PDB file of C-alpha atoms in Angstrom:
ATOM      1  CA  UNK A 727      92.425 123.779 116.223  1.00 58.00           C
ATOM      2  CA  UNK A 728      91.545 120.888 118.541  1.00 64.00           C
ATOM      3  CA  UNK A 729      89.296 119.733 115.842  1.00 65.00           C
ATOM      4  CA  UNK A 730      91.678 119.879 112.968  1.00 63.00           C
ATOM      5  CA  UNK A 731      93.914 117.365 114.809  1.00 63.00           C
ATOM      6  CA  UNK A 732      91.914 114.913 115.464  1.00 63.00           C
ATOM      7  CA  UNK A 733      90.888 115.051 111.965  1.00 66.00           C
ATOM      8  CA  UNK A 734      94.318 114.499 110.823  1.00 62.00           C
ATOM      9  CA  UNK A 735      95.046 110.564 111.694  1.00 61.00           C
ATOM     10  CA  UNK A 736      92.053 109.609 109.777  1.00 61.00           C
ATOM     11  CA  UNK A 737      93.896 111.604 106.566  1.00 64.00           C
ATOM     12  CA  UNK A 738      96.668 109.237 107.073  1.00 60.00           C
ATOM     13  CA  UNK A 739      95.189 106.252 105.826  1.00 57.00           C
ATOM     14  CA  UNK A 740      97.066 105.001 102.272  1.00 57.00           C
ATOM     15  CA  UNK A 741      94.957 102.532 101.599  1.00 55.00           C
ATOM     16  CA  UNK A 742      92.279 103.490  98.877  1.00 51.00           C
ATOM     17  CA  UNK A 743      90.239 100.479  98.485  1.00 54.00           C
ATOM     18  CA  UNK A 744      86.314 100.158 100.550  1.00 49.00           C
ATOM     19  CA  UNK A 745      86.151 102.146 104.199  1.00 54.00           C
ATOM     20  CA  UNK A 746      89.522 103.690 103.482  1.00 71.00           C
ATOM     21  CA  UNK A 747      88.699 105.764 100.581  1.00 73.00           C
ATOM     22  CA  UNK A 748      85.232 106.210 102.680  1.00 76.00           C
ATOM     23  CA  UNK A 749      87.266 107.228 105.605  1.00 77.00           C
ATOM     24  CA  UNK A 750      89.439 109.493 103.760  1.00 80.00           C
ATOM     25  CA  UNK A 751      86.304 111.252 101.972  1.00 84.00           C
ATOM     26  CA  UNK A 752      84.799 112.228 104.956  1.00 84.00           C
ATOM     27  CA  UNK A 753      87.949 113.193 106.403  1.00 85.00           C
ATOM     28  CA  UNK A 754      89.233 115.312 103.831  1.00 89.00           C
ATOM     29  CA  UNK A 755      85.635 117.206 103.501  1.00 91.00           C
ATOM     30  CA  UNK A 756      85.590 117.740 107.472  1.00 89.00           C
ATOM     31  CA  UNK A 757      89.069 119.408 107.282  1.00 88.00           C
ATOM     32  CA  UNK A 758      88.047 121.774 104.606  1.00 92.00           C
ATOM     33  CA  UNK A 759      84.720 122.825 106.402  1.00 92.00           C
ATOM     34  CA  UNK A 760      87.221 123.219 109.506  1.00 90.00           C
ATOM     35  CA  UNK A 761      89.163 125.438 107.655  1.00 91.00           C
ATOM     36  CA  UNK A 762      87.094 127.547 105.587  1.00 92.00           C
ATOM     37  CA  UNK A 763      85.077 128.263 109.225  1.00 92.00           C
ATOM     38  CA  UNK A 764      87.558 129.002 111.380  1.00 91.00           C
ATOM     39  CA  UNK A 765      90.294 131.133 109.187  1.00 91.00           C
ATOM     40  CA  UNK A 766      89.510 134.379 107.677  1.00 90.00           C
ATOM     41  CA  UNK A 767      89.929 134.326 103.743  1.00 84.00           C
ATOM     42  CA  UNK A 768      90.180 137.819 104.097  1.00 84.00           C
ATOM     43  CA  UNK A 769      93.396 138.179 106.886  1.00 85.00           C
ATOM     44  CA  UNK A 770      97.074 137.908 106.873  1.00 87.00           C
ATOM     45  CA  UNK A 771      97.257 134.150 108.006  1.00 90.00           C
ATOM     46  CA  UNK A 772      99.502 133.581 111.418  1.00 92.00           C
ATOM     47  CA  UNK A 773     102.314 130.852 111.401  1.00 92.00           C
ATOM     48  CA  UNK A 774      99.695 128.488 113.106  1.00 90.00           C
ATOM     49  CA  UNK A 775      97.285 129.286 110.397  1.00 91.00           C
ATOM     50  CA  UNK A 776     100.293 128.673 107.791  1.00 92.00           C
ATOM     51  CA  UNK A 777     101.299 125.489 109.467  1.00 90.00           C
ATOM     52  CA  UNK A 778      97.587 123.764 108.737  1.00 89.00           C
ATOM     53  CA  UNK A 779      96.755 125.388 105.351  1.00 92.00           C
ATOM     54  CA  UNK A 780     100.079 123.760 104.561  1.00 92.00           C
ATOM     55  CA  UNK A 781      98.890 120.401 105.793  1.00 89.00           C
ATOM     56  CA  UNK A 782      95.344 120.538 104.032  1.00 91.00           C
ATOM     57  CA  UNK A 783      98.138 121.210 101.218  1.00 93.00           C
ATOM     58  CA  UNK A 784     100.162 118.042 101.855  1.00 90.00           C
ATOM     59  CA  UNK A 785      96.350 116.095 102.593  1.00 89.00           C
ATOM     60  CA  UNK A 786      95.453 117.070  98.598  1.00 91.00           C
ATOM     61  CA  UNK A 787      98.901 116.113  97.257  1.00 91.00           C
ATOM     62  CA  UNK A 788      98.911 112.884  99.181  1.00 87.00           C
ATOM     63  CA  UNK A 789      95.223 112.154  98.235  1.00 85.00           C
ATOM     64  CA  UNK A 790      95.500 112.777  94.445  1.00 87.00           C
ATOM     65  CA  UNK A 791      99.058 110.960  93.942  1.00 83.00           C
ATOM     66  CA  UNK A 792      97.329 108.052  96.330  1.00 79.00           C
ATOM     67  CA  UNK A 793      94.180 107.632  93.756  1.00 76.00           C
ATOM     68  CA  UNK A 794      95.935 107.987  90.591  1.00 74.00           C
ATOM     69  CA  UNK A 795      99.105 105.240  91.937  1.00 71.00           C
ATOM     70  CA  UNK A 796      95.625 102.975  92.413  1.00 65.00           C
ATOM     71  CA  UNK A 797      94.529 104.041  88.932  1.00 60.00           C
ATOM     72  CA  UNK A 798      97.434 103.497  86.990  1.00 58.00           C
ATOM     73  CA  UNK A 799      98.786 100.487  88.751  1.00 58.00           C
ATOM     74  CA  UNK A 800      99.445  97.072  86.959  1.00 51.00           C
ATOM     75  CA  UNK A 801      96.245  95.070  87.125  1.00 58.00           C
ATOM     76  CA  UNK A 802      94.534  98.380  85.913  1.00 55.00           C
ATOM     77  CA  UNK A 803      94.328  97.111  82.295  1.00 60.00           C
ATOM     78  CA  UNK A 804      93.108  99.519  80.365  1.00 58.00           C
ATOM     79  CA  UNK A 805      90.438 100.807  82.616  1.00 57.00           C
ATOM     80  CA  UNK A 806      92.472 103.709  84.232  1.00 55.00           C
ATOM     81  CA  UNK A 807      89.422 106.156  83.442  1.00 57.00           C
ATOM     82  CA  UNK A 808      86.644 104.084  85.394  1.00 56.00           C
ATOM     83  CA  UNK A 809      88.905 103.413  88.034  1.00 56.00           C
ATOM     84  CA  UNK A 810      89.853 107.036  88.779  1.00 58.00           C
ATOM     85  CA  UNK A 811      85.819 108.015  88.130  1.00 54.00           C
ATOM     86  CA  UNK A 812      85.004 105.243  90.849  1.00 57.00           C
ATOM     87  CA  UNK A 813      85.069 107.261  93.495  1.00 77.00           C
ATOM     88  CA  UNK A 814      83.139 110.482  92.699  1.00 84.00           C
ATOM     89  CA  UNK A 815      82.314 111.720  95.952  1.00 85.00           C
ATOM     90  CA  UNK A 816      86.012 111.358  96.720  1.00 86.00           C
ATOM     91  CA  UNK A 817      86.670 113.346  94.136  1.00 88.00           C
ATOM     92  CA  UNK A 818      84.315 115.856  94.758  1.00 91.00           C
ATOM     93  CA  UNK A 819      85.880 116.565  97.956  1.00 92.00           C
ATOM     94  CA  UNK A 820      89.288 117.137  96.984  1.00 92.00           C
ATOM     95  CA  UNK A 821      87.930 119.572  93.875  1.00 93.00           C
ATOM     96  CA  UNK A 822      86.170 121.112  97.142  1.00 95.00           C
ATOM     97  CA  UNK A 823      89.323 121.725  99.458  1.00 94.00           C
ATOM     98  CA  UNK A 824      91.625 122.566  96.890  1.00 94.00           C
ATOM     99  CA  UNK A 825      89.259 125.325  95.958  1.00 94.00           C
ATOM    100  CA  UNK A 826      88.976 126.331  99.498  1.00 94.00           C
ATOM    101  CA  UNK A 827      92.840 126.643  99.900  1.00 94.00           C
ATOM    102  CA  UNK A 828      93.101 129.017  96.793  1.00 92.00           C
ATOM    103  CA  UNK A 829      92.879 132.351  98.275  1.00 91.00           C
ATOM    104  CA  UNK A 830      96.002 131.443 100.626  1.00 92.00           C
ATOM    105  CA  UNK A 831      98.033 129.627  98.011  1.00 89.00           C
ATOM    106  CA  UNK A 832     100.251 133.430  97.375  1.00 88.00           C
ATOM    107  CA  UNK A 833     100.715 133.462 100.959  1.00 87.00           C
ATOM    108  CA  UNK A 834     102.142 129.860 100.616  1.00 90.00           C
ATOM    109  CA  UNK A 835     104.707 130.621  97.547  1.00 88.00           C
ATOM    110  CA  UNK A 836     107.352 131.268  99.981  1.00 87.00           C
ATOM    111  CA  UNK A 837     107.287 127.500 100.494  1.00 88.00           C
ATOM    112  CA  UNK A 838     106.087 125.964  97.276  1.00 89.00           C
ATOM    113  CA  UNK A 839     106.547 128.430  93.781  1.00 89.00           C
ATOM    114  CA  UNK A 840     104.450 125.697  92.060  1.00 92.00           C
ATOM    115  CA  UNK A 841     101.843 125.198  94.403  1.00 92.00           C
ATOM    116  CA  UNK A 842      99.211 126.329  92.285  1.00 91.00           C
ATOM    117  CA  UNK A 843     100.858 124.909  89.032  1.00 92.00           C
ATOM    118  CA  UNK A 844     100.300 121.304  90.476  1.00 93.00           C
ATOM    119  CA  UNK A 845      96.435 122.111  92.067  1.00 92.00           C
ATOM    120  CA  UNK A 846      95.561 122.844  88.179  1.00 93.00           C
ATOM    121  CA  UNK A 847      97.086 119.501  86.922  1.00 93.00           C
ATOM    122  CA  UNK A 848      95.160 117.600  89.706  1.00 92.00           C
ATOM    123  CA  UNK A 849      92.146 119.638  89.183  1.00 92.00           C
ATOM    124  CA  UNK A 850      91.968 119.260  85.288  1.00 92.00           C
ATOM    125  CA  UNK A 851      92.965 115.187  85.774  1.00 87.00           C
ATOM    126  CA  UNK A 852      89.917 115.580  88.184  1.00 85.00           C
ATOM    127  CA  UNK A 853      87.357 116.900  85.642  1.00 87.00           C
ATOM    128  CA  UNK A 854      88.943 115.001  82.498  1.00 82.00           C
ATOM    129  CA  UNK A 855      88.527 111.499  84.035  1.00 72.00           C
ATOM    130  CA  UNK A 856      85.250 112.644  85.225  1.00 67.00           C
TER     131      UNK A 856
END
C-alpha cells in the first residue's frame, strides 16, 4: 500500500511532452505490477482494495483523455495518427493496466455502469492508431 502511494504523484503529471510522458510510462506500469501482486484476482476486494483499483481506474481515464487532447489539438494538422502512435511504450502500458483491472471492473459497476464500455473505446482507439 505504501508503495502504491508513492507511485501516485508521479501519475499526476499532465504534461505529455519528453520526461513527462516518460515519467508517466513508468509510473503507470509500476502501479499495475503493484496491483496485480499484491490483490487477489480471485477474492472479494475490501473497501481499501476498491479505493485503489478505482484510482488505477481514474490513472487510465486521465492518461488516455491526456494523450488523445495532445493528439487532436490544433497544431496537430493532419497527423493525429503518428502523434497518438508516438508513444508506443506508453501505450503499451495502459493496454497493460487496463487489462489488469478487468477481472474487478463488475465489482466496480456500483460506481461506474460504463466502466467497461469506455476501457473498450480506449482500448480499440489504442490498437486502431497503432
Amino acid at each position: 500500500m505504501i508503495m502504491m502511494t508513492r507511485v501516485l504523484p508521479s501519475l499526476a503529471t499532465q504534461n505529455l511532452e519528453g520526461d513527462s510522458l516518460l515519467a508517466r510510462t513508468y509510473a503507470l506500469h509500476s502501479f499495475g505490477v503493484l496491483i496485480s501482486n499484491s490483490i487477489p484476482a480471485d477474492t472479494a476486494l475490501t473497501q481499501e482494495q476498491i479505493q485503489i483499483i478505482w484510482k488505477a481506474v481514474e490513472a487510465v481515464e486521465t492518461s488516455f483523455l491526456g494523450a488523445w487532447s495532445a493528439v487532436v489539438s490544433e497544431n496537430s494538422k493532419g497527423r493525429e495518427r503518428e502523434k497518438f502512435a508516438s508513444g508506443p511504450a506508453f501505450l503499451a502500458v495502459l493496454l497493460r493496466l487496463m487489462t489488469t483491472l478487468i477481472p474487478w471492473l463488475s465489482e466496480l459497476k456500483s460506481l461506474d455502469n460504463w466502466l467497461a464500455s469506455r476501457f473498450s473505446s480506449f482500448a480499440s482507439t489504442i490498437l486502431e492508431y497503432n
